Structures are given as structure tokens and as C-alpha cells.
Amino acid sequence: MNGAMLALLALCLVGTQPADQKTVTASRVQLVVQSASSLELLEIELTWEGKSLTTIWDESFDQLHQFCDRSGDGMLDADEVALLPSPLALRQILWGNFTPNSTRHVSLEEIDANRDAQVSVLEMAAYYRRHGLGQSVVGMGNSDRQDDLHVAMLRALDTSGDGSLDSAELARIEASLMQLDTNDDELLSSSELLRHWEYPGATGTLGMLPPRDAATDREEFSSRSTLLLPIDLQDTHWAALLVSLRDKQSDTKLDAAESGLSPEIHQQLDTDGDAQLTAAELTAWRSLPSPLRWNAELSPNASSPTPRGTLVATDCWIDARVSRGRLGEVLIDAEKGIAAAWARADTTRNKAIDREEARSSPPLDPLFPLLDRNADGELTEGERDAWLALQHQIAEGLALLTIIDTGRSLFNQFDTNCDGDLSRRELRRLSEVVEQSKSLRDGTIQLDKFPRKLFLVASLGKPIALLEARETARPTWHRGMDRNHDGDVSRREFVGPLAKFDELDADHDGLISAAEAGALE
């Protein structure tokens, strides 16, 4: 893409758009991964049974608008707008709370963009997108005790107690750390290093939203390693914020060192050729192809499950995987609760609920105005089922991207299968990697020599587990003997003659790997 095209695109992006025109939306989640010296764009596209989440959300917005359009005129008046759930209420379907709930409802003033006292489906969709819906929900968590974990590992390795590490101590890493294996499972867990603390020490419960204002958001985003870009491509606040955060010379522009972009990308965006980027020039960045891209299918019935992957950025490793989410079972439980409440409230057994019966049922009482679509003062099973179908439609788009920033620590660097435990094989690599990275200086491990690590988990609803060991193909007997699930069979785990173990352990390291086991097949 040449400079003139990028300049035209930047002008289009900062322009305004009439409220009755469809918002130009990003087809995938875009996250800026940043450090002091680098700036990179991570693109994530999630699908459900082959359909993109943006398409699913477009369908959900259409159906929600139709459901609340009681007059059938294709527009929502003030009373119909009052039936819309808040963005928070829609997100809470993730946790099994059907809409509406106790959160506030939407007002005409905040959603009616063109001030004509009625709301089109495009205005409604734009409102929800401004509040973080329309793609996957992104939850962020920061591991809170990585520094303590790192110090605990160093203390265990410093067998001489002189406050520094030497080559002899590094050579004894496995023996030193395995002394802390209190449950004798041949794994070193985080809780054995830090009592009563479980790795990674965080959950993705902090909802990420795109920046709204460069001036007010500066403090909030200055310490974050990731920045969520808005789904609306016309929203350019993020570019102004990045310039504000990285502009060391206070000239409202970024030179190559400040931007942290690759030289090729910096030059492509520099449309006026002054070697500096303005916020307007930076907006075109998200239109360029990114080398950091991950596509994931969330359906458990997919013919080709999404493989787990490691995305390597300049200053960061990203472990990306799909996890089975809890949303399906949560929705089933919630539906059972509604069915039970309906049965209790239907005292006349006429398969309908009147207003008086609904008042005696806490689950049904707040739902009555929304479900009573013909306003006849009675809820039928058909009205209830139509509402439940809408909940399922919305739920299909409620994918959760959980991002856990675990920072930099020795523990992170050597937990290569990302299961929160260090195996014997992982510990044996530690001294080698420390030596190769030249991170040991004057007896101290220099953490800035290591990349930070992010866990990225995609799921429909909350993930079943944040951590999950990488699984490799291996014989059934090997999987069965591997009692601590570290991917190897140790001499203690092996069930059979020790002579056979020695035969299978081709490299004689005391562990039968999956590859060594596979060679027997």
C-alpha cells in the first residue's frame, strides 16, 4: 500500500459518519502489545461453527431490536428503548444472568445519535459497540506476585547464601529446587515456592475497553502491556493516546525510536516523509497486515480443532489456546431456574403467567415488561420461548478472550508447557538458557534479558481452566504412566522392569519422552 493510499485512509478514518449509516467495523479483535522499546499489533479472529463473531453480533443486534420493537415500525421509541438491556447486562449473560437484571436500563438520550426521538438498529448497534460489545469480551488480569516468585526461586538456588549465583549453583538447579517438592510428585509448583499462592495468581476479571479520551485515559493505560482497539474503525482515540504515551520529546509526534514500530511499518505510515508519525498517520496502522495473527474456532464440534500456538513478539511470548467454556452449562442451569420459577408461579396451571403471579416470582417479575410483547397483561409459553431463543442467540457471540500478563520471572521462562509447574526436564533447561541468554551478570539474573509472557485463552463464557499443559501425541501406555502429567515418564513412574526403562530411555537422561516412547510403536 503506497503513501498516498495510506494518507487517504487516515483522512477517512478521522472523518465523521451520519448516524443512519452502518458503522465500519473491524472484522477481528485487534490488540496493541507494547513495551518501552516495541509496539506491535496482535490480530485475533474467533469463529463459532465457521461464522465470525462480528457476523453473529450483527444478527444478535437485529434480533434484539426486533424483539423490543413492539410497534413493528422498524424503529424504537422511548418506551421501547427502555426495554433494552444495558451493555453490562448483556455481558453478564457470560455468568448466567439473563437480561434484564438489576443494572440500569438504556435511555433514549444516550442512544439516539441523530436526536430524532427514535432509534434505528444501526444506532442501537453503534451504542453497544461503543461499550465493548460486537466482538468478543476481553478480560485482563495481571499476575500480582511474579517478583516474589522470582525472588523465591533465586533464594532456593543460592545454596551458599551469599546473595549471588555462580556457575556451580546453576549446575545444581534441579537438585536444589526439587528439595522444595514437598508433595513428592516430581514437579515444582508455584505454591511450593510461595505458600498459599497458585499460579498465575490472576483471573481475567478486569474488562478491557478501548480508550475513550487520550487526556483522561493516559494514567490508566500507561502501565498496561496491551491496549484493546475499538471495533469502530472511525474511532481514533487510541492513536492519540499512543502518541501521548510514547512522545518523549513532547512534540506530538513519534520518531522511529519512540514509536517502537518496525522500520518498515514506520516508513509505510510516514506519509509526509518527515520520519515522524502523527496520530492521524498512526491510525492507518491497523489496516496493514500483521505478522501476529491468531484464528480460532470455538465450537467443540469443529472438524479441525484450533491448535495451541505460541506467538513471538519482539519483547513478549504469547501462549494462545482455545478452552472449553462454561457458558453452555451456565445457560442450561439458568433455563432450568426459569422453568422452575414458571412452574411455581403458574398457580392456575393454564400455561400462562399473569401480572399478579409474576409478582410472586423474583426471577419472572423483572422480566414481565420485556416478555409481554403484546402488552395483554399475560405471559405465554411462546413469549417466554421467544425470549429464551434471543438469549441463546446473544450467547453465541459472547466469547471471552482472557489475557493474563505474567510479566518476567525465571518461573515463567522455564514453564514451557504453560501448566503452572516446573518438571525435571524444564528445570534441566534452566542453566542452559540462563547461559545462552547471558542474563547472569555479577551473580544476578537480569530479567530484562527475558521476554514477558502473556497467556491468551479463548472460550465461550468463562474458561474451564486458565492453565493447561501442552499435549503431544504419544502412546496410550506413556500417557497412563505419566502420573504427574508433565509429558515424561520418570523411573519412579515407570511400571515394568528397570532394564526395559533403560532401553526406552535412549538418551539416558532418566526420563522417557513422548518421542522416545513413540519410537517403540
XYZ file of C-alpha atoms in Angstrom:
521
model
C 0.000 0.000 0.000
C 1.613 3.303 -1.047
C 1.807 6.526 0.952
C -0.992 8.278 -0.925
C -3.388 5.424 -0.232
C -2.485 5.406 3.459
C -2.992 9.159 3.680
C -6.444 8.841 2.111
C -7.318 6.033 4.501
C -6.207 8.092 7.501
C -8.410 11.007 6.382
C -11.368 8.660 6.019
C -10.810 7.183 9.458
C -10.867 10.524 11.247
C -13.974 11.684 9.423
C -17.481 11.685 10.826
C -20.321 9.426 9.813
C -24.078 10.014 9.734
C -25.961 8.130 12.459
C -28.150 6.311 9.938
C -25.176 4.725 8.173
C -23.726 1.413 9.235
C -20.588 1.689 11.334
C -17.466 0.406 9.612
C -16.290 -2.283 11.994
C -13.107 -4.299 12.419
C -13.576 -7.935 11.441
C -11.265 -9.181 14.187
C -10.088 -8.227 17.650
C -7.011 -6.014 17.499
C -4.710 -5.579 20.480
C -1.636 -3.396 20.718
C 1.164 -5.221 22.542
C 3.589 -2.639 23.864
C 6.781 -2.294 25.843
C 9.186 0.592 26.298
C 11.006 -0.350 23.103
C 8.415 -2.047 20.904
C 4.891 -1.641 19.578
C 3.145 -4.490 17.761
C -0.371 -5.314 16.603
C -1.953 -8.639 17.548
C -4.993 -9.674 15.494
C -7.396 -12.366 16.697
C -10.309 -13.752 14.711
C -12.751 -16.014 16.536
C -15.447 -18.080 14.857
C -18.321 -20.251 16.039
C -19.134 -23.106 13.670
C -17.367 -21.224 10.892
C -19.219 -17.940 11.421
C -17.297 -14.888 12.586
C -18.276 -13.277 15.878
C -18.895 -9.937 14.195
C -21.490 -11.614 11.951
C -23.101 -13.315 14.956
C -23.285 -9.992 16.784
C -24.840 -8.270 13.748
C -27.562 -10.948 13.809
C -27.981 -10.548 17.577
C -28.397 -6.784 17.288
C -31.034 -7.269 14.571
C -32.980 -9.765 16.690
C -32.744 -7.680 19.874
C -34.036 -4.607 18.014
C -36.930 -6.602 16.528
C -37.771 -8.088 19.925
C -38.082 -4.655 21.542
C -39.848 -3.054 18.537
C -43.378 -3.594 19.844
C -44.988 -1.338 17.235
C -43.265 -3.161 14.372
C -42.325 0.087 12.610
C -38.603 -0.706 12.463
C -37.689 1.988 14.998
C -37.604 2.146 18.801
C -39.366 4.951 20.658
C -38.521 5.977 24.233
C -40.700 3.269 25.814
C -39.223 0.575 23.571
C -35.677 1.781 24.217
C -36.366 1.357 27.940
C -36.764 -2.383 27.291
C -33.171 -2.696 26.029
C -30.698 -4.297 28.432
C -27.642 -2.306 29.412
C -24.265 -3.338 27.949
C -23.337 -4.665 31.395
C -26.492 -6.798 31.475
C -25.620 -8.330 28.097
C -22.091 -9.126 29.246
C -23.461 -10.762 32.385
C -25.028 -13.495 30.276
C -21.447 -14.804 30.432
C -22.081 -15.612 34.093
C -25.605 -16.968 33.572
C -27.558 -13.803 34.415
C -30.332 -13.494 31.827
C -31.283 -9.999 30.725
C -32.600 -7.775 32.092
C -31.205 -7.738 35.601
C -30.781 -5.183 38.338
C -28.484 -2.955 36.286
C -29.818 0.268 34.848
C -31.585 0.331 31.501
C -30.746 2.315 28.393
C -32.108 5.857 27.950
C -33.165 7.458 24.681
C -30.774 10.367 25.212
C -27.627 8.215 25.249
C -28.534 6.017 22.268
C -30.384 8.384 19.872
C -27.377 9.669 17.917
C -29.280 11.871 15.435
C -31.750 13.209 18.042
C -34.887 12.319 16.100
C -36.550 10.675 19.148
C -36.351 7.203 17.631
C -33.609 4.603 17.427
C -32.709 2.534 14.392
C -30.982 -0.827 14.597
C -27.775 0.862 13.381
C -27.890 3.429 16.188
C -28.563 0.687 18.712
C -25.698 -1.467 17.421
C -23.323 1.521 17.442
C -24.254 2.196 21.087
C -23.445 -1.349 22.180
C -20.208 -1.354 20.179
C -19.086 1.836 21.915
C -19.437 -0.088 25.170
C -17.287 -3.032 24.131
C -19.826 -5.385 22.546
C -19.940 -6.560 18.938
C -16.883 -8.777 19.224
C -15.513 -10.980 21.966
C -15.412 -9.652 25.512
C -11.803 -9.172 26.605
C -10.863 -9.788 30.226
C -7.445 -8.781 31.556
C -5.546 -9.960 34.599
C -2.087 -9.154 35.937
C -0.166 -11.730 37.926
C 0.416 -9.999 41.223
C 3.390 -11.833 42.788
C 5.764 -12.605 39.953
C 8.561 -10.624 41.619
C 8.067 -12.622 44.827
C 8.078 -15.866 42.826
C 11.315 -14.872 41.139
C 12.960 -13.985 44.460
C 11.825 -17.301 45.991
C 13.454 -19.217 43.120
C 16.707 -17.275 43.456
C 16.754 -17.861 47.205
C 16.382 -21.606 46.649
C 19.175 -21.621 44.060
C 21.575 -19.580 46.193
C 22.731 -22.545 48.274
C 25.787 -20.674 49.554
C 23.607 -17.873 50.906
C 25.911 -15.127 49.611
C 23.182 -13.332 47.672
C 24.509 -14.211 44.238
C 24.566 -17.170 41.838
C 27.637 -18.845 40.420
C 28.088 -21.490 37.725
C 28.276 -24.298 40.287
C 24.896 -23.311 41.761
C 23.364 -23.108 38.306
C 24.617 -26.615 37.581
C 22.729 -27.863 40.670
C 19.399 -26.271 39.726
C 17.401 -29.499 39.503
C 18.687 -30.896 42.794
C 18.269 -27.580 44.638
C 14.726 -26.896 43.538
C 13.470 -30.462 43.822
C 14.233 -30.269 47.548
C 11.182 -27.987 47.701
C 8.944 -30.667 46.127
C 7.022 -31.213 49.362
C 4.306 -33.438 47.859
C 6.943 -35.602 46.119
C 5.245 -35.532 42.701
C 8.476 -34.711 40.820
C 7.121 -31.278 39.967
C 7.908 -27.873 41.441
C 4.705 -25.897 41.755
C 4.319 -22.184 42.422
C 2.656 -22.925 45.762
C 5.749 -24.876 46.857
C 7.800 -21.736 46.226
C 5.200 -19.300 47.580
C 2.927 -20.800 50.190
C -0.823 -20.344 49.618
C -0.334 -18.823 46.146
C -1.483 -20.513 42.954
C -0.024 -19.688 39.561
C -0.740 -17.491 37.629
C -2.210 -15.552 40.555
C -4.803 -13.714 38.474
C -8.015 -14.157 36.521
C -9.266 -12.211 33.534
C -11.909 -10.372 35.506
C -10.971 -6.799 34.582
C -12.975 -5.999 31.480
C -10.876 -4.264 28.837
C -12.416 -1.379 26.942
C -10.853 0.746 24.203
C -9.550 4.178 25.188
C -12.148 6.950 25.122
C -10.057 10.086 25.617
C -6.281 10.491 25.297
C -6.095 13.049 28.106
C -8.145 11.191 30.735
C -7.008 7.662 29.807
C -3.277 8.374 29.933
C -2.757 7.328 33.565
C -4.910 4.200 33.257
C -3.155 2.849 30.157
C 0.433 3.940 30.884
C 1.296 0.735 32.768
C -0.586 -1.749 30.581
C 1.187 -4.148 28.265
C -1.875 -4.452 25.986
C -4.353 -1.969 24.562
C -7.677 -3.016 23.013
C -8.545 -1.150 19.829
C -12.188 -0.143 19.223
C -14.370 -2.183 16.905
C -15.449 1.073 15.229
C -12.755 1.934 12.679
C -13.756 5.606 12.813
C -12.806 5.757 16.494
C -9.228 7.074 16.579
C -8.776 7.927 20.262
C -6.338 5.027 20.598
C -3.850 6.608 18.180
C -3.860 9.911 20.061
C -3.355 8.017 23.323
C -0.373 6.032 21.992
C 1.281 9.209 20.711
C 0.687 10.828 24.099
C 2.174 7.863 25.977
C 5.271 7.430 23.794
C 6.071 11.039 22.880
C 9.255 11.563 24.920
C 10.132 14.816 23.145
C 6.689 16.378 23.709
C 6.308 17.397 20.075
C 3.037 15.431 19.477
C 4.869 13.148 17.034
C 6.726 9.870 17.278
C 10.113 9.302 15.722
C 11.275 5.763 14.960
C 12.729 5.190 18.429
C 9.623 6.487 20.167
C 7.118 4.576 18.074
C 8.687 1.170 18.663
C 7.330 0.013 15.290
C 9.425 -1.970 12.868
C 11.376 0.296 10.468
C 9.304 -0.971 7.520
C 5.954 -0.174 9.150
C 7.138 3.181 10.474
C 8.207 4.179 6.968
C 4.926 2.993 5.416
C 2.886 5.079 7.833
C 5.063 8.175 7.445
C 3.067 9.615 4.557
C 4.592 13.103 4.684
C 8.154 11.768 4.759
C 9.312 13.664 7.855
C 10.396 10.459 9.672
C 7.818 11.144 12.389
C 4.285 9.866 12.916
C 1.303 11.951 13.915
C -1.806 10.414 15.450
C -3.550 10.766 12.080
C -0.785 8.826 10.335
C -0.776 6.155 13.044
C -4.497 5.413 12.546
C -3.715 3.625 9.261
C -1.568 1.092 11.127
C -4.499 -1.178 11.886
C -5.234 -1.528 8.157
C -1.838 -3.103 7.481
C -1.414 -6.900 7.672
C 0.058 -8.001 10.983
C 2.509 -10.889 11.365
C 0.980 -11.534 14.806
C -2.316 -13.185 13.911
C -4.310 -15.990 15.531
C -7.504 -17.570 14.139
C -9.514 -19.779 16.484
C -12.684 -21.863 16.128
C -14.602 -22.040 19.422
C -17.120 -24.771 18.632
C -16.244 -28.076 20.347
C -17.734 -29.844 17.324
C -15.255 -28.318 14.873
C -13.834 -30.800 12.392
C -10.409 -29.187 12.753
C -9.783 -28.058 16.354
C -7.636 -24.953 16.688
C -4.087 -25.958 17.594
C -2.403 -24.311 20.529
C 0.187 -21.815 19.409
C 2.973 -19.543 20.601
C 3.083 -16.082 19.077
C 6.501 -14.482 19.397
C 6.592 -10.701 19.550
C 9.695 -8.572 19.955
C 9.523 -8.434 23.741
C 6.787 -10.932 24.510
C 5.736 -14.580 24.200
C 2.014 -15.194 23.826
C 0.681 -18.658 24.621
C -2.663 -18.871 22.774
C -5.206 -21.667 23.089
C -8.917 -22.460 22.972
C -10.568 -23.722 26.142
C -13.977 -25.281 26.579
C -16.056 -22.540 28.160
C -18.693 -22.755 30.854
C -21.377 -20.756 29.043
C -23.260 -23.789 27.707
C -23.731 -25.375 31.120
C -24.420 -21.987 32.714
C -27.244 -21.327 30.243
C -28.729 -24.767 30.876
C -28.749 -24.117 34.627
C -30.297 -20.684 34.122
C -33.005 -22.117 31.853
C -33.819 -24.749 34.453
C -34.192 -21.966 37.002
C -36.617 -20.084 34.750
C -38.625 -23.264 34.076
C -38.857 -23.998 37.804
C -39.907 -20.422 38.573
C -42.540 -20.602 35.803
C -43.973 -23.840 37.195
C -44.191 -22.380 40.706
C -45.774 -19.125 39.537
C -48.398 -20.763 37.283
C -50.785 -21.446 40.125
C -53.793 -21.763 37.784
C -51.957 -24.288 35.593
C -53.139 -22.565 32.428
C -49.605 -22.430 30.913
C -49.569 -18.644 31.246
C -48.416 -16.162 33.890
C -50.458 -13.069 34.708
C -49.044 -9.960 36.364
C -50.092 -10.997 39.843
C -48.487 -14.427 39.521
C -45.267 -12.858 38.198
C -45.011 -10.511 41.211
C -44.690 -13.530 43.479
C -41.706 -14.834 41.486
C -38.401 -12.893 41.834
C -36.959 -14.356 38.600
C -40.053 -13.537 36.497
C -41.152 -10.208 37.970
C -38.446 -8.020 36.334
C -38.842 -9.912 33.053
C -42.585 -9.325 32.709
C -42.486 -5.979 30.799
C -39.940 -7.345 28.346
C -41.592 -10.711 27.723
C -45.162 -9.398 27.425
C -44.674 -8.340 23.818
C -48.386 -7.851 23.003
C -48.992 -5.981 26.287
C -52.041 -8.077 27.176
C -51.002 -8.492 30.809
C -50.171 -12.163 30.414
C -47.061 -14.154 29.544
C -47.473 -17.178 27.331
C -45.041 -20.019 26.861
C -44.481 -18.792 23.308
C -43.401 -15.352 24.577
C -41.118 -16.987 27.122
C -39.546 -19.257 24.496
C -39.001 -16.354 22.088
C -37.093 -14.547 24.812
C -35.032 -17.651 25.616
C -34.160 -18.022 21.930
C -32.880 -14.437 21.971
C -30.683 -15.230 24.982
C -29.140 -18.158 23.107
C -28.545 -16.015 20.026
C -26.716 -13.393 22.108
C -24.776 -16.099 23.950
C -23.301 -17.407 20.674
C -21.352 -14.169 20.352
C -20.263 -13.983 23.983
C -16.794 -15.312 23.501
C -14.347 -14.361 26.217
C -10.708 -13.604 25.491
C -8.831 -13.948 28.754
C -5.406 -12.300 28.825
C -3.092 -12.894 31.771
C 0.115 -10.871 31.873
C 2.596 -12.838 33.987
C 5.469 -10.440 33.410
C 9.067 -11.645 33.629
C 10.408 -14.245 36.033
C 12.566 -17.352 35.928
C 9.480 -19.449 36.635
C 7.766 -18.096 33.518
C 10.728 -18.666 31.269
C 11.010 -22.354 32.023
C 7.391 -23.374 32.350
C 7.470 -24.202 28.645
C 4.243 -26.228 28.607
C 2.412 -23.442 30.495
C 0.833 -25.655 33.136
C 1.978 -23.734 36.228
C 4.501 -26.414 37.299
C 8.176 -26.969 36.562
C 9.099 -30.509 35.592
C 12.536 -32.096 35.818
C 13.033 -31.623 32.077
C 12.131 -27.941 32.310
C 14.494 -27.427 35.269
C 17.335 -29.042 33.363
C 16.973 -26.420 30.638
C 17.230 -23.542 33.087
C 21.002 -23.330 33.437
C 21.435 -23.721 29.672
C 19.019 -20.903 28.857
C 20.472 -18.586 31.501
C 23.890 -19.143 29.967
C 22.703 -18.669 26.368
C 20.768 -15.505 27.192
C 23.774 -14.031 29.043
C 21.313 -12.924 31.710
C 23.629 -13.700 34.645
C 25.684 -10.620 35.468
C 27.724 -10.247 38.653
C 25.786 -13.116 40.206
C 22.370 -11.561 39.446
C 19.758 -12.681 36.924
C 18.911 -9.751 34.639
C 15.187 -10.140 33.942
C 15.230 -7.630 31.121
C 17.076 -10.262 29.082
C 13.915 -12.372 29.046
C 10.628 -11.629 27.230
C 7.446 -11.163 29.229
C 4.808 -13.870 28.907
C 1.103 -13.480 28.170
C -1.485 -16.237 28.399
C -4.319 -15.862 25.884
C -7.334 -18.146 26.347
C -10.389 -18.026 24.046
C -13.603 -19.613 25.298
C -17.376 -19.326 25.087
C -18.061 -17.998 28.567
C -15.532 -18.387 31.355
C -12.785 -20.909 30.530
C -12.833 -24.220 32.367
C -9.178 -23.662 33.293
C -6.710 -20.846 32.713
C -3.741 -23.200 32.698
C -3.499 -26.375 30.712
C -0.423 -28.379 29.804
C 0.518 -28.636 26.161
C -0.392 -32.123 24.978
C 1.612 -34.026 22.406
C 0.856 -37.222 20.540
C 2.127 -40.233 22.462
C 1.266 -43.891 23.081
C -1.547 -44.708 25.492
C 0.781 -46.559 27.887
C 3.032 -43.491 28.132
C 0.077 -41.219 28.901
C -1.171 -43.664 31.548
C 2.165 -43.988 33.353
C 2.739 -40.224 33.333
C 1.042 -39.738 36.702
C 2.079 -36.100 37.200
C 1.153 -35.183 33.579
C 4.465 -33.479 32.823
C 4.869 -35.163 29.429
C 7.607 -37.574 30.562
C 7.689 -40.918 32.347
C 10.306 -40.983 35.101
C 11.980 -44.058 36.510
C 9.645 -43.846 39.526
C 6.559 -43.660 37.321
C 7.550 -46.494 35.007
C 5.628 -49.729 35.567
C 7.828 -52.543 34.337
C 11.369 -53.898 34.525
C 14.042 -51.232 35.009
C 16.021 -52.848 32.204
C 13.141 -52.014 29.865
C 13.128 -48.420 31.136
C 16.830 -48.117 30.357
C 16.183 -49.495 26.880
C 13.450 -46.952 26.175
C 15.390 -44.030 27.698
C 17.540 -43.626 24.598
C 19.412 -40.524 25.778
C 19.799 -41.918 29.326
C 18.543 -38.748 30.999
C 16.309 -40.626 33.445
C 13.115 -39.661 31.571
C 11.217 -41.374 28.763
C 9.951 -38.622 26.490
C 6.949 -38.867 24.176
C 9.342 -39.134 21.222
C 11.264 -41.996 22.841
C 8.005 -43.782 23.641
C 6.781 -43.253 20.075
C 9.913 -44.858 18.681
C 8.786 -48.137 20.252
C 5.464 -48.171 18.373
